[in-house]
Coordinates of C-alpha atoms in Angstrom, one line a residue:
Chain G
M1306 CA -3.6 -33.8 -6.9
I1307 CA -2.8 -30.1 -6.8
R1308 CA 0.2 -28.7 -8.6
I1309 CA 1.4 -25.1 -8.6
R1310 CA 3.2 -23.7 -11.6
P1311 CA 4.0 -20.3 -13.3
F1312 CA 1.2 -18.5 -14.9
Q1313 CA 0.9 -18.9 -18.7
P1314 CA -1.0 -16.3 -20.9
E1315 CA -3.5 -19.0 -22.0
D1316 CA -4.6 -19.4 -18.3
W1317 CA -6.1 -15.9 -18.2
P1318 CA -9.7 -16.7 -19.3
A1319 CA -10.0 -19.5 -16.7
L1320 CA -8.6 -17.3 -14.0
W1321 CA -10.8 -14.3 -14.8
A1322 CA -13.8 -16.6 -14.8
F1323 CA -13.3 -17.2 -11.1
M1324 CA -11.7 -13.9 -10.2
E1325 CA -14.5 -11.7 -11.6
P1326 CA -17.3 -12.9 -9.3
V1327 CA -14.9 -12.4 -6.3
F1328 CA -14.3 -8.8 -7.2
R1329 CA -17.9 -8.2 -8.1
A1330 CA -19.0 -9.5 -4.7
G1331 CA -16.7 -6.9 -3.0
E1332 CA -16.5 -8.8 0.2
T1333 CA -12.8 -9.5 0.5
Y1334 CA -10.7 -7.4 -1.9
A1335 CA -10.0 -3.6 -1.9
V1336 CA -10.5 -3.6 -5.6
P1337 CA -13.3 -1.6 -7.4
R1338 CA -16.3 -3.9 -7.7
D1339 CA -16.7 -2.8 -11.3
I1340 CA -13.1 -3.3 -12.3
T1341 CA -12.6 -4.1 -16.0
E1342 CA -11.0 -7.3 -17.2
Q1343 CA -8.2 -5.2 -18.6
D1344 CA -7.5 -3.5 -15.3
A1345 CA -7.7 -6.8 -13.4
H1346 CA -5.2 -8.3 -15.8
R1347 CA -2.8 -5.3 -15.3
M1348 CA -3.2 -5.6 -11.5
W1349 CA -2.8 -9.4 -11.1
I1350 CA -0.7 -10.4 -14.1
E1351 CA 1.3 -7.4 -15.5
L1352 CA 2.4 -5.4 -12.4
P1353 CA 3.5 -8.1 -10.0
R1354 CA 6.8 -9.7 -10.0
S1355 CA 5.5 -13.3 -10.2
V1356 CA 2.1 -15.0 -10.8
R1357 CA 1.5 -18.7 -10.1
V1358 CA -1.4 -21.0 -10.7
A1359 CA -2.7 -24.0 -8.9
V1360 CA -4.0 -26.7 -11.2
D1361 CA -5.6 -30.1 -10.7
G1362 CA -4.6 -33.4 -12.2
H1363 CA -6.3 -32.4 -15.5
G1364 CA -4.5 -29.1 -15.6
T1365 CA -7.6 -27.1 -14.7
P1366 CA -6.8 -23.9 -12.8
L1367 CA -8.1 -24.0 -9.2
G1368 CA -6.5 -20.8 -7.9
T1369 CA -3.8 -18.2 -8.4
Y1370 CA -1.6 -15.8 -6.5
Y1371 CA 0.6 -12.9 -7.4
L1372 CA 3.8 -11.8 -5.6
K1373 CA 5.4 -8.4 -5.5
A1374 CA 7.4 -6.0 -3.3
N1375 CA 5.0 -4.3 -0.9
Q1376 CA 6.9 -1.1 -0.9
A1377 CA 9.7 0.4 -3.0
G1378 CA 13.3 1.3 -2.1
P1379 CA 14.3 0.7 1.5
G1380 CA 11.0 -1.3 2.0
D1381 CA 11.3 -3.6 -1.0
H1382 CA 12.5 -6.6 1.0
V1383 CA 9.0 -7.1 2.2
A1384 CA 6.8 -9.1 -0.2
N1385 CA 3.1 -8.8 -0.7
C1386 CA 0.7 -11.5 -2.2
G1387 CA -2.9 -11.8 -3.2
Y1388 CA -4.6 -15.1 -3.5
I1389 CA -7.9 -16.3 -5.2
V1390 CA -9.3 -19.8 -5.2
A1391 CA -12.1 -20.8 -7.6
P1392 CA -15.4 -21.2 -5.6
A1393 CA -15.7 -24.8 -7.0
A1394 CA -12.4 -25.7 -5.5
R1395 CA -12.9 -24.4 -2.0
G1396 CA -12.3 -26.7 1.0
Q1397 CA -9.6 -28.7 -0.8
G1398 CA -6.6 -26.9 0.8
V1399 CA -5.9 -24.9 -2.3
A1400 CA -5.4 -21.6 -0.5
A1401 CA -3.0 -23.2 2.0
R1402 CA -1.0 -24.7 -0.9
L1403 CA -0.8 -21.3 -2.6
C1404 CA 0.3 -19.6 0.6
E1405 CA 3.0 -22.2 1.2
D1406 CA 4.2 -21.9 -2.3
S1407 CA 4.3 -18.1 -2.1
L1408 CA 6.3 -18.2 1.1
A1409 CA 8.9 -20.5 -0.5
L1410 CA 9.0 -18.3 -3.6
A1411 CA 9.4 -15.1 -1.6
R1412 CA 12.4 -16.6 0.2
E1413 CA 13.8 -17.8 -3.1
L1414 CA 13.6 -14.3 -4.5
G1415 CA 15.4 -12.9 -1.5
F1416 CA 12.5 -11.3 0.4
S1417 CA 12.8 -11.3 4.2
A1418 CA 9.2 -10.7 5.3
M1419 CA 5.7 -10.8 3.9
Q1420 CA 2.9 -8.4 4.5
Y1421 CA -0.9 -8.5 3.7
N1422 CA -2.1 -4.9 3.8
L1423 CA -5.8 -5.4 4.2
V1424 CA -7.3 -8.7 5.4
V1425 CA -11.0 -8.1 5.9
S1426 CA -11.8 -9.1 9.5
T1427 CA -15.0 -10.8 8.6
N1428 CA -13.1 -13.1 6.2
E1429 CA -12.4 -15.4 9.2
T1430 CA -11.3 -18.4 7.2
A1431 CA -8.5 -16.3 5.6
V1432 CA -7.4 -14.7 8.9
R1433 CA -7.1 -18.2 10.5
L1434 CA -5.4 -19.6 7.5
W1435 CA -2.7 -16.9 7.4
Q1436 CA -2.2 -17.3 11.2
A1437 CA -1.7 -21.0 10.7
H1438 CA 1.0 -20.1 8.2
G1439 CA 2.9 -17.9 10.6
F1440 CA 1.3 -14.5 10.1
A1441 CA 0.4 -12.3 13.0
I1442 CA -2.1 -9.6 13.1
A1443 CA 0.3 -6.6 13.2
G1444 CA -2.5 -4.2 13.6
T1445 CA -6.3 -3.6 13.0
L1446 CA -7.7 -0.7 11.0
A1447 CA -11.1 0.3 12.4
G1448 CA -13.7 0.4 9.7
A1449 CA -11.2 0.3 6.9
F1450 CA -13.3 -1.9 4.6
R1451 CA -16.9 -1.2 3.4
H1452 CA -18.5 -4.6 3.3
P1453 CA -21.5 -4.7 0.9
A1454 CA -23.8 -6.4 3.5
L1455 CA -22.2 -5.5 6.9
G1456 CA -21.1 -1.9 6.2
P1457 CA -17.8 -0.7 7.5
V1458 CA -15.8 -3.5 9.0
D1459 CA -12.3 -3.7 10.4
A1460 CA -9.3 -4.8 8.4
H1461 CA -6.1 -6.4 9.6
V1462 CA -2.5 -5.8 8.5
M1463 CA -0.9 -9.2 8.7
Y1464 CA 2.9 -9.8 8.7
R1465 CA 5.5 -12.4 9.1
R1466 CA 9.3 -12.6 8.8
L1467 CA 10.7 -15.2 6.4
Chain Y
M1280 CA 3.5 33.5 8.3
I1281 CA 2.8 30.1 6.7
R1282 CA 0.1 29.7 4.1
I1283 CA -1.0 26.4 2.5
R1284 CA -2.4 26.5 -1.1
P1285 CA -2.8 24.1 -4.0
F1286 CA 0.2 23.0 -5.9
Q1287 CA 1.0 24.9 -9.1
P1288 CA 3.2 23.5 -11.9
E1289 CA 5.7 26.3 -11.5
D1290 CA 6.3 25.1 -7.9
W1291 CA 8.0 21.8 -9.0
P1292 CA 11.6 22.9 -9.2
A1293 CA 11.5 24.4 -5.7
L1294 CA 9.8 21.2 -4.3
W1295 CA 12.2 18.9 -6.1
A1296 CA 15.1 20.8 -4.7
F1297 CA 14.1 19.9 -1.1
M1298 CA 12.5 16.5 -1.9
E1299 CA 15.5 15.1 -3.8
P1300 CA 17.9 15.1 -0.8
V1301 CA 15.3 13.5 1.4
F1302 CA 14.8 10.6 -1.1
R1303 CA 18.6 10.3 -1.7
A1304 CA 19.2 10.1 2.1
G1305 CA 16.8 7.1 2.3
E1306 CA 16.1 7.4 6.0
T1307 CA 12.3 8.1 6.0
Y1308 CA 10.6 7.2 2.7
A1309 CA 10.0 3.8 1.1
V1310 CA 11.1 5.4 -2.2
P1311 CA 14.1 4.2 -4.3
R1312 CA 17.0 6.3 -3.2
D1313 CA 17.9 6.8 -6.9
I1314 CA 14.4 7.8 -8.0
T1315 CA 14.4 10.0 -11.1
E1316 CA 12.9 13.4 -11.0
Q1317 CA 10.3 12.2 -13.5
D1318 CA 9.2 9.3 -11.3
A1319 CA 9.1 11.5 -8.3
H1320 CA 6.9 13.9 -10.2
R1321 CA 4.6 11.1 -11.2
M1322 CA 4.4 9.7 -7.6
W1323 CA 4.0 13.0 -5.8
I1324 CA 2.2 15.2 -8.3
E1325 CA 0.4 13.2 -11.0
L1326 CA -1.0 10.1 -9.3
P1327 CA -2.4 11.6 -6.0
R1328 CA -5.8 13.2 -5.9
S1329 CA -4.5 16.5 -4.4
V1330 CA -1.2 18.2 -3.8
R1331 CA -0.8 21.2 -1.6
V1332 CA 2.2 23.5 -0.8
A1333 CA 3.1 25.5 2.3
V1334 CA 4.7 28.8 1.5
D1335 CA 6.1 31.6 3.6
G1336 CA 5.2 35.3 3.4
H1337 CA 7.3 35.7 0.3
G1338 CA 5.6 32.8 -1.5
T1339 CA 8.7 30.5 -1.1
P1340 CA 7.7 26.8 -0.7
L1341 CA 8.5 25.4 2.7
G1342 CA 6.9 22.0 2.4
T1343 CA 4.3 19.9 0.5
Y1344 CA 1.9 17.0 0.9
Y1345 CA 0.0 14.8 -1.4
L1346 CA -3.4 13.2 -0.6
K1347 CA -4.9 10.1 -2.2
A1348 CA -7.1 7.1 -1.4
N1349 CA -5.0 4.4 0.4
Q1350 CA -6.8 1.5 -1.3
A1351 CA -9.3 1.1 -4.1
G1352 CA -12.9 0.0 -4.2
P1353 CA -14.3 -0.9 -0.7
G1354 CA -11.2 0.6 0.9
D1355 CA -11.2 4.0 -0.9
H1356 CA -12.8 5.9 2.1
V1357 CA -9.4 5.8 3.8
A1358 CA -7.0 8.6 2.8
N1359 CA -3.2 8.4 2.6
C1360 CA -0.8 11.4 2.7
G1361 CA 2.9 12.0 2.4
Y1362 CA 4.6 15.1 3.7
I1363 CA 8.0 16.7 3.1
V1364 CA 9.4 19.8 4.7
A1365 CA 12.4 21.8 3.4
P1366 CA 15.4 21.2 5.7
A1367 CA 15.8 25.0 6.0
A1368 CA 12.3 25.3 7.3
R1369 CA 12.4 22.6 10.0
G1370 CA 11.4 23.5 13.5
Q1371 CA 8.8 26.1 12.4
G1372 CA 5.8 23.9 12.7
V1373 CA 5.4 23.4 9.0
A1374 CA 4.8 19.7 9.2
A1375 CA 2.1 20.2 11.8
R1376 CA 0.4 22.8 9.6
L1377 CA 0.6 20.4 6.6
C1378 CA -0.9 17.6 8.7
E1379 CA -3.8 19.8 10.0
D1380 CA -4.5 21.0 6.5
S1381 CA -4.5 17.4 5.1
L1382 CA -6.9 16.2 7.8
A1383 CA -9.3 19.1 6.9
L1384 CA -9.0 18.4 3.2
A1385 CA -9.5 14.7 3.6
R1386 CA -12.8 15.4 5.5
E1387 CA -13.8 17.9 2.9
L1388 CA -13.3 15.2 0.2
G1389 CA -15.4 12.8 2.1
F1390 CA -12.8 10.4 3.5
S1391 CA -13.6 8.9 6.9
A1392 CA -10.1 7.8 8.0
M1393 CA -6.4 8.4 7.3
Q1394 CA -3.6 5.9 7.2
Y1395 CA 0.2 6.1 7.0
N1396 CA 1.5 2.8 5.7
L1397 CA 5.1 3.0 6.7
V1398 CA 6.3 5.5 9.4
V1399 CA 9.9 4.6 10.1
S1400 CA 10.2 4.0 13.8
T1401 CA 13.5 5.9 14.1
N1402 CA 11.8 9.0 12.7
E1403 CA 10.7 9.8 16.2
T1404 CA 9.8 13.4 15.5
A1405 CA 7.3 12.2 12.9
V1406 CA 5.8 9.5 15.1
R1407 CA 5.2 12.0 17.9
L1408 CA 3.8 14.6 15.6
W1409 CA 1.3 12.2 14.1
Q1410 CA 0.3 11.0 17.5
A1411 CA -0.2 14.6 18.6
H1412 CA -2.6 14.9 15.6
G1413 CA -4.8 12.0 16.6
F1414 CA -3.0 9.1 14.9
A1415 CA -2.4 5.8 16.8
I1416 CA 0.2 3.2 16.0
A1417 CA -2.2 0.5 14.6
G1418 CA 0.7 -1.9 14.3
T1419 CA 4.4 -2.3 14.0
L1420 CA 6.2 -4.1 11.2
A1421 CA 9.4 -5.7 12.4
G1422 CA 12.4 -4.8 10.3
A1423 CA 10.2 -3.5 7.4
F1424 CA 12.6 -0.6 6.6
R1425 CA 16.3 -0.8 5.7
H1426 CA 17.8 2.3 7.2
P1427 CA 21.1 3.3 5.5
A1428 CA 23.0 3.7 8.8
L1429 CA 21.0 1.5 11.3
G1430 CA 20.1 -1.5 9.1
P1431 CA 16.6 -3.0 9.3
V1432 CA 14.4 -1.0 11.6
D1433 CA 10.7 -1.3 12.5
A1434 CA 8.0 0.7 10.7
H1435 CA 4.6 1.7 12.1
V1436 CA 1.3 1.7 10.4
M1437 CA -0.5 4.7 11.8
Y1438 CA -4.2 5.3 11.6
R1439 CA -7.0 7.6 12.7
R1440 CA -10.7 8.1 12.0
L1441 CA -11.8 11.5 10.7

């Protein structure tokens, strides 16, 4: 039983516990691998327009996403989101639920499109999941991501209208 | 006789004089049309890694560009630049000179690619100029820019290796 609700400040330690290893691994996010907890908090919680959290029946956080405008001014009708699912909660459809929730929220906030700027091509589960949620690969950036094991790999810009 | 040199703090009033109308027009940059001078200074001068200025034989600024990493961490080998040419100096090849200089600078700083995130499709002069400098349209984002006269228009992500 997964529920998605707004972020509350007391969620942070649980979120950081599963976000930190993802950033440290450096395989999926264009975030410094040595990012501090404070900078991660600023990036994920303070700067975006909305942050939501998926919780199980006991209220335990399973994943989170942020939503913000991808560009300013005449580009601020295009939303951008980032999603992280706790490793222990993978394979339960949490990312799909987060994505669906974010599309609904973006519409509700008046956005008319959503863009992911850098989907690492080797993260095939993510690429397929976003495609299943209506995103197309708008373009592929050759070698735009330095994978810690594979070296430079391609990254996709993914986009959909809302 | 165009020369390109590092930005100096005393350049700012001359740069802002030709940047402001470009932002106010809202036809080419995903920047709030009502951006304050202070925010523009932060965006163009303070946050980027390098800022350079094209000047004529009398030292008068004709254009400027900034250079920064487009993403953080495992994406920070891809550079991003923005360019503005003074309206009075258009048609003299200033933008081409700025672009060439920025490609050389990016290589010098160790970047291995350059990306423009939002090239407004109706800005055909710019699209052709970047193509002439080795950039390809990596992808097109449908309706990602609200043009003040034309309504929602497409924007290109443009990319090249260095």
